Coordinates of C-alpha atoms and ligand atoms in Angstrom, one line a residue:
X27 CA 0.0 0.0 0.0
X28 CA 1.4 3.6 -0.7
X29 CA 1.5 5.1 2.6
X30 CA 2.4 8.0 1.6
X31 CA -0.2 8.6 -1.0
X32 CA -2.5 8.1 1.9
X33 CA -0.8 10.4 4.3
X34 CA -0.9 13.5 1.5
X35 CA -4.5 12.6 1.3
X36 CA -5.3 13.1 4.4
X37 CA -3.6 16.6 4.5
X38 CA -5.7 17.4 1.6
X39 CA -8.6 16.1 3.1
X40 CA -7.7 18.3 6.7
X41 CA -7.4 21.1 4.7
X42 CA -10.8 21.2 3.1
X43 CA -9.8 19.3 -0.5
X44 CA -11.0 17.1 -2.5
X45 CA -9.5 13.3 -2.8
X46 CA -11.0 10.9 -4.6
X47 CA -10.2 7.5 -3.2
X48 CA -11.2 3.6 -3.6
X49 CA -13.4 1.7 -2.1
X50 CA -14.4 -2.2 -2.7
X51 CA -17.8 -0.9 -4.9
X52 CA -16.2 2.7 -7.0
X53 CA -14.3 5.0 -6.3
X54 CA -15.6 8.0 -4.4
X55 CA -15.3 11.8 -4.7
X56 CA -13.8 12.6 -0.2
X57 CA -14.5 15.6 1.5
X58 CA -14.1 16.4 5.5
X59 CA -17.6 15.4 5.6
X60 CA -17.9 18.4 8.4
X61 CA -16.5 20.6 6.4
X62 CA -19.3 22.3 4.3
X63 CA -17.5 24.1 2.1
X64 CA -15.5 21.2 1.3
X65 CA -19.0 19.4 0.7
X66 CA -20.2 22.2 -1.4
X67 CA -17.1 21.6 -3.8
X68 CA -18.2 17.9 -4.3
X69 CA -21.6 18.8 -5.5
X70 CA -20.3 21.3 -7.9
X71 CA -17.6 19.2 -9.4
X72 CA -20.1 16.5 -10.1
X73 CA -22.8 18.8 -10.9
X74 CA -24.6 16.9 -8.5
X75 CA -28.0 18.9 -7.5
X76 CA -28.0 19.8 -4.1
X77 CA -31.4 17.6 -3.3
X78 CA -29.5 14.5 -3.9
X79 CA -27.9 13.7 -0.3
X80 CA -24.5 11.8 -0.2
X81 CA -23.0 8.8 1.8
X82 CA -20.6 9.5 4.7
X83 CA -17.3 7.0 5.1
X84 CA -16.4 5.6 8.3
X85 CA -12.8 4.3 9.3
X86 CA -14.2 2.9 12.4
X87 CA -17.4 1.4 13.7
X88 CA -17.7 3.5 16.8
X89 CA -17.6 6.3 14.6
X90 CA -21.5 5.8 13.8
X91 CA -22.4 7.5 17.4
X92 CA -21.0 10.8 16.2
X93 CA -23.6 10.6 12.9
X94 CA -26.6 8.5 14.0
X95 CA -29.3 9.4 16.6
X96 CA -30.1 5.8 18.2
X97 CA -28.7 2.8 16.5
X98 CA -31.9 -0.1 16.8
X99 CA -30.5 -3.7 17.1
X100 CA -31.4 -4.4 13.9
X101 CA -29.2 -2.5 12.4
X102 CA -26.1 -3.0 14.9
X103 CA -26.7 -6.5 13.6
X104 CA -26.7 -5.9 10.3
X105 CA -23.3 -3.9 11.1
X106 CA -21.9 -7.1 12.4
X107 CA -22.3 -9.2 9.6
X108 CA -21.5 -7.2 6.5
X109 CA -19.1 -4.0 7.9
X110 CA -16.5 -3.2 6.7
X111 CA -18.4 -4.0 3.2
X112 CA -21.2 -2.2 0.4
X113 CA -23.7 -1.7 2.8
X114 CA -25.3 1.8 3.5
X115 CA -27.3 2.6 6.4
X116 CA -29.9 5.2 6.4
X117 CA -30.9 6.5 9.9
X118 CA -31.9 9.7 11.5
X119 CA -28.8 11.7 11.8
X120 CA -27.3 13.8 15.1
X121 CA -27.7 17.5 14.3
X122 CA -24.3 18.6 14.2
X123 CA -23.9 16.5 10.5
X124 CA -24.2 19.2 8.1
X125 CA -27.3 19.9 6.5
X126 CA -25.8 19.5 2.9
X127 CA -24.5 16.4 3.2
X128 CA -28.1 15.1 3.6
X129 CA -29.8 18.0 1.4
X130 CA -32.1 19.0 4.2
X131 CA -33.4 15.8 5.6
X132 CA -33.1 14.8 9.2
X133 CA -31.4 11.1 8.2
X134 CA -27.8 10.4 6.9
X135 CA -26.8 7.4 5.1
X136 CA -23.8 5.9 6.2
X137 CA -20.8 3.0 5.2
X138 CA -17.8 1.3 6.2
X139 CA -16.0 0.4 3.2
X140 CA -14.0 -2.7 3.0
X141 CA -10.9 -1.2 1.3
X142 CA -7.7 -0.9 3.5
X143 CA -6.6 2.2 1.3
X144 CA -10.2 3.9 1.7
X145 CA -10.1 2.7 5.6
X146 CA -6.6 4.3 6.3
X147 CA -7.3 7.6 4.5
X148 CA -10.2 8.4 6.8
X149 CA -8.6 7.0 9.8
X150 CA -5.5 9.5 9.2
X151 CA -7.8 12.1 8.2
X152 CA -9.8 12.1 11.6
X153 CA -13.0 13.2 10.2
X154 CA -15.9 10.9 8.5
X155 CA -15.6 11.6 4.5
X156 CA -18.4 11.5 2.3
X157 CA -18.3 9.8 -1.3
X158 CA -20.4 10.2 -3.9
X159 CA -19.6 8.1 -6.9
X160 CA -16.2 10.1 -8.3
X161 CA -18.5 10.9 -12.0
X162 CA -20.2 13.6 -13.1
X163 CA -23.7 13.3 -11.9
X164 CA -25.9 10.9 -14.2
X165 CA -22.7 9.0 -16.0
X166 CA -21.3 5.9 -14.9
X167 CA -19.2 5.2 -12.0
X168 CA -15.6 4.8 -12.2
X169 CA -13.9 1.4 -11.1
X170 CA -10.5 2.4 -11.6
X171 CA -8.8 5.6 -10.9
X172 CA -8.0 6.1 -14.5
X173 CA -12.0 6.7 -15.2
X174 CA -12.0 9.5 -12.6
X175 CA -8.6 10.9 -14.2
X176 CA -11.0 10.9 -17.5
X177 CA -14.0 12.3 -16.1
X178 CA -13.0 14.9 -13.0
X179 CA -9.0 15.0 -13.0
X180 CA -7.9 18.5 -13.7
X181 CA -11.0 19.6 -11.0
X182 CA -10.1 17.3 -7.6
X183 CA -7.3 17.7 -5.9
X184 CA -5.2 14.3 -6.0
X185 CA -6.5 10.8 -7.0
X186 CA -5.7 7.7 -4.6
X187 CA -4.9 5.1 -6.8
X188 CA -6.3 1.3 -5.5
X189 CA -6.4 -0.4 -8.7
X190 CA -9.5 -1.9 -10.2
X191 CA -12.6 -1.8 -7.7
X192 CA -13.3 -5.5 -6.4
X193 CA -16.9 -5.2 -6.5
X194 CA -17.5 -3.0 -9.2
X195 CA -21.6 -1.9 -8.7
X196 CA -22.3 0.5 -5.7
X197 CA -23.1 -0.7 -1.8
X198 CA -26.9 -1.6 -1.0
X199 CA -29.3 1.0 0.4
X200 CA -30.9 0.3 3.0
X201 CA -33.3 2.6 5.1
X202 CA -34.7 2.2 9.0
X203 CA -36.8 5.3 9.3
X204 CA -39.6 3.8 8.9
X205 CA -40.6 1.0 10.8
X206 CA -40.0 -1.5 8.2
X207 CA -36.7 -1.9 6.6
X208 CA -36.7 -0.7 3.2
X209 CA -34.0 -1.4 0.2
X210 CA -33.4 1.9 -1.1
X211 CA -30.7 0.3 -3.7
X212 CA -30.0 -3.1 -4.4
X213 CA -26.0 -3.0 -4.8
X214 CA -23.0 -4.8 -3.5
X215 CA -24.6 -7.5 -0.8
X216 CA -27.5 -9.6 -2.3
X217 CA -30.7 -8.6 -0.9
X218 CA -30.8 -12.3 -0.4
X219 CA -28.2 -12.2 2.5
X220 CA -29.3 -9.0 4.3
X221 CA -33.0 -10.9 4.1
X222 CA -31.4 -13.9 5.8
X223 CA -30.5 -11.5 9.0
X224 CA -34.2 -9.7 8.5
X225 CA -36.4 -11.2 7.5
X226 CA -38.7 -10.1 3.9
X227 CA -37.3 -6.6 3.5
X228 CA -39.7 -3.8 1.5
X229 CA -38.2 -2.7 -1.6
X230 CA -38.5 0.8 -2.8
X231 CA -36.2 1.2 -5.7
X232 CA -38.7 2.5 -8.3
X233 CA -40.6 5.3 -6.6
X234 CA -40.2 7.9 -8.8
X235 CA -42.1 10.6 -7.7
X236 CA -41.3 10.4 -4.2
X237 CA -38.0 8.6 -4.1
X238 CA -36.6 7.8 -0.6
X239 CA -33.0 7.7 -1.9
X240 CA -33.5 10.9 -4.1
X241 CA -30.5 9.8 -6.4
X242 CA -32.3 7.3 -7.8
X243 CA -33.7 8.7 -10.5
X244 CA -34.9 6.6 -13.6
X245 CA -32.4 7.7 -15.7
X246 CA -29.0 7.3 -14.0
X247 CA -25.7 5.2 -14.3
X248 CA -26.0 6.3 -18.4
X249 CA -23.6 6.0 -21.0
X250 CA -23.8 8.2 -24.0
X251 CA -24.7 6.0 -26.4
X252 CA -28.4 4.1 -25.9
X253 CA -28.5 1.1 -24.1
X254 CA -31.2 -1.5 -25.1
X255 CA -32.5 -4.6 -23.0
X256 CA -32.9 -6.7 -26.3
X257 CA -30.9 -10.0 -26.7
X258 CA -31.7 -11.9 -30.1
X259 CA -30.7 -12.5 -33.1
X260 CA -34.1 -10.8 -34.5
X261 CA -32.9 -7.5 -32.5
X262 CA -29.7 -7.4 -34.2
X263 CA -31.2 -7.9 -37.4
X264 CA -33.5 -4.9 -36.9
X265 CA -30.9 -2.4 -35.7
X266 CA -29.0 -3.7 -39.2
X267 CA -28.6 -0.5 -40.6
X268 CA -27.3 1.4 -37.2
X269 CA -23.7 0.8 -35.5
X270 CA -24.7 -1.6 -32.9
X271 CA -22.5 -2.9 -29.8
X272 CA -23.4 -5.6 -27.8
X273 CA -22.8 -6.4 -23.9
X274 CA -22.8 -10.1 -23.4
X275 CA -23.8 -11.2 -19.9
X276 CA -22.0 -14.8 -20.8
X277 CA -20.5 -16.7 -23.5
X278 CA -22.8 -15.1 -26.5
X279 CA -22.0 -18.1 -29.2
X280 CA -22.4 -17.5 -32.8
X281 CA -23.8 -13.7 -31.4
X282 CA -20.7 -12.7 -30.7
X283 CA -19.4 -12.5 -34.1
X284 CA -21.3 -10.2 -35.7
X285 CA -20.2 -6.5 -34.1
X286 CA -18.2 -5.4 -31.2
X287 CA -18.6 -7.0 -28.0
X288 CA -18.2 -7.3 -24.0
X289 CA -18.7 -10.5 -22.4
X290 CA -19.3 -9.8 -18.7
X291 CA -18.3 -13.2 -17.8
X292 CA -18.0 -15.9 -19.9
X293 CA -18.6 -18.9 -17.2
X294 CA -21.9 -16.5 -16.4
X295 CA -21.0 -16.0 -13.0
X296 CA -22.6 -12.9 -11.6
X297 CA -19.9 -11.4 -9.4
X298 CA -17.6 -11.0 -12.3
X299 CA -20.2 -9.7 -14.5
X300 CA -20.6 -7.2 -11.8
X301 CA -16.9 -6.3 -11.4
X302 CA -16.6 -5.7 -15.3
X303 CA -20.0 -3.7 -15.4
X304 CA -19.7 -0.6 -15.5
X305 CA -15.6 -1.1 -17.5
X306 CA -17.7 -2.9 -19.9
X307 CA -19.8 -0.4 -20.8
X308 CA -17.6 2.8 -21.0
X309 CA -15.5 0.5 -23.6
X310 CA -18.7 0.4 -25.7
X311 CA -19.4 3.9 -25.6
X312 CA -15.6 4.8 -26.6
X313 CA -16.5 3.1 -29.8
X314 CA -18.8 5.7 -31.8
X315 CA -22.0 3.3 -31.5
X316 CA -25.6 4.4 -32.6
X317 CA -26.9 1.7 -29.9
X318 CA -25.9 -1.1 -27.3
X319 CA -27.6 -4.3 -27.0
X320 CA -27.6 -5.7 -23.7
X321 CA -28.1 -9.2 -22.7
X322 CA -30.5 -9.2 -19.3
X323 CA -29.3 -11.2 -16.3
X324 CA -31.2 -13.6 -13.9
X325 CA -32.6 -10.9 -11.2
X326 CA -30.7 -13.1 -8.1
X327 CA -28.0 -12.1 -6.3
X328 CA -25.5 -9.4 -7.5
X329 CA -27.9 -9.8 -10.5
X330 CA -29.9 -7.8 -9.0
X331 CA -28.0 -4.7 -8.6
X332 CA -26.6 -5.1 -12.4
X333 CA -30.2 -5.1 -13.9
X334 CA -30.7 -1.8 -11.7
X335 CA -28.2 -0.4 -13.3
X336 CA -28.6 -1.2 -16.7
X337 CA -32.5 -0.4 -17.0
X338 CA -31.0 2.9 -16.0
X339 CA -28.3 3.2 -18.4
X340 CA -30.9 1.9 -21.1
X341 CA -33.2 5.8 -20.1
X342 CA -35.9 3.2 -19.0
X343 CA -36.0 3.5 -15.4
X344 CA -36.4 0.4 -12.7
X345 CA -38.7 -1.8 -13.3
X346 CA -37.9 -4.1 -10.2
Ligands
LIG410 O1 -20.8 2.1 -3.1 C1 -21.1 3.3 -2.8 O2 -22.1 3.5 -2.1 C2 -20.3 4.4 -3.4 C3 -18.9 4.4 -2.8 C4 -18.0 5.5 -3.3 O3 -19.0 4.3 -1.5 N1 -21.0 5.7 -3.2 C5 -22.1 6.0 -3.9 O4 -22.6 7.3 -3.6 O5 -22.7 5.3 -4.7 P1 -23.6 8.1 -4.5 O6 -23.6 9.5 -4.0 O7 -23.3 8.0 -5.9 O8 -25.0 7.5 -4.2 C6 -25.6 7.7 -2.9 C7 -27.0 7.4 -2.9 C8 -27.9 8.4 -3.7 O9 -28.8 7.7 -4.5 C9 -28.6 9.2 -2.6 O10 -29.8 9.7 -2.9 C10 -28.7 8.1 -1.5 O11 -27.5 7.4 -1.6 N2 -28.8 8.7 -0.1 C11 -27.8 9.4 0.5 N3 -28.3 9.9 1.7 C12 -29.6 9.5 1.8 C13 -30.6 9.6 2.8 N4 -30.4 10.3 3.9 N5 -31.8 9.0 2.6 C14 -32.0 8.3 1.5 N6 -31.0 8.1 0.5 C15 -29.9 8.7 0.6
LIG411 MG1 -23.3 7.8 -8.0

């Protein structure tokens, strides 16, 4: 690890800059999350509207009593399972956490990624940091520190640079203000796993004109060029006269020699597809394509988050 990297970080971060830095899921755009002014940069280099709240980073677990009100046992089990890792908590927040990290609201959603770099940059910086995806708001995450030197370099202040992200989709969302648990994003742990701690959890992913996690708006996580859900040889034959692309979810067959292609994973196994998603995709839409073709995955598992992401990219919105 490249300690010192992570020590001038952290003097950036002290002094109110901005760092982006890696996490197991993306890499994330850090600011002193107590710093406002520091926050205030992140939304305007992402051109993030200030209604869309952002996730604070934590170094430590015991660092949740400086941002949460009560902590139910629910979630403090939760905590125990899957932390570090890409799960986000959303609970009513303590009032000294800045009112623009949450855009107004009176909850703060909250994570301890499992990244050592991530972990020691926030440890040294002795503050929480938040981290919104390091893009510009509505294009697709960056997995390696090369797509943030692409999209936000000459704006942010220094890039930590962890290699390829080991996850590669974004941490679960999931919400305890109401009574129920609710999934405000499927991401990084299965809904199936945190369901096997809790029991059926609600899922509100798709409520678009009230969303609970206000960044999850239908069209989100895009690419440039169009993304379609169609996966047949008919579809190809009908986009004949366009510049098509196509991203494979396994081994395509006699598809995959007809235009340029991404094969997620070829043995089909869903955690690779996921850590080649959103790599995948940006590859495609370096080509010059009229359209993408996407092959749709079995909604289990990380499957679940990947689907999310690519009815999304494809302008449709969520549909589950
Ligand atoms: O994996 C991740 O979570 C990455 C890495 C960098 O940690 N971060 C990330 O942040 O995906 P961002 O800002 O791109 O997405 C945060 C999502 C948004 O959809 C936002 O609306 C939601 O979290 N969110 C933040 N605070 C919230 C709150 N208080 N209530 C509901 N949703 C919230
Ligand atoms: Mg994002």
């Amino acid at each position: 690890m490249d300690e010192e990297s992570i020590y001038k970080a952290s003097e950036i971060i002290k002094r109110g800059g901005l760092v982006a830095f890696p996490t197991e899921t993306v890499y994330g755009l850090g600011a002193d999350a107590f710093n406002p002014i520091a926050v205030a940069r992140v939304f305007e280099v992402k051109r993030r509207p200030y209604f869309d709240p952002l996730i604070v980073h934590i170094g430590d677990q015991s660092e949740i009593n400086k941002l949460f009100k009560a902590i139910p046992y629910n979630v403090k089990r939760l905590i125990e399972c899957f932390w570090p890792g890409p799960l986000t908590i959303v609970l009513f927040k303590k009032d000294n956490v800045p009112d623009i990290v949450t855009s107004g609201l009176q909850t703060v959603a909250v994570r301890m990624p499992r990244h050592e770099m991530a972990l020691k940059l926030i440890k040294l910086s002795g503050t929480p940091i938040v981290g919104p995806s390091a893009n510009s708001f509505g294009y697709l995450s960056p997995t390696t520190a090369e797509h943030v030197r692409e999209q936000l370099g000459d704006q942010i202040d220094f890039i930590l640079n962890g290699g390829p992200c080991e996850v590669g989709v974004e941490s679960t969302i999931i919400s305890f203000v109401e009574e129920k648990p609710k999934l405000l994003r499927p991401g990084g742990i299965p809904l199936e796993e945190i369901e096997s701690i809790l029991g059926k959890v609600e899922i509100d992913v798709n409520n678009h004109k009230n969303p609970s996690a206000p960044g999850m708006l239908p069209k989100h996580y895009a690419p440039r060029t169009p993304i379609l859900l169609e996966w047949s040889e008919k579809s190809i034959r009908k986009y004949r006269d366009k510049k098509i692309g196509l991203l494979a979810f396994k081994d395509p067959g006699p598809l995959g020699s007809i235009s340029p292609i991404e094969v997620l994973s070829k043995s089909g196994d869903l955690r690779e597809a996921a850590a080649n998603l959103f790599t995948a995709i940006r590859r495609l839409d370096q080509l010059g394509l009229d359209l993408i073709l996407a092959e749709p995955l079995p909604e289990v598992g990380l499957g679940r988050a990947i689907m999310d992401r690519l009815r999304r990219a494809s302008h449709k919105g969520a549909i589950n």
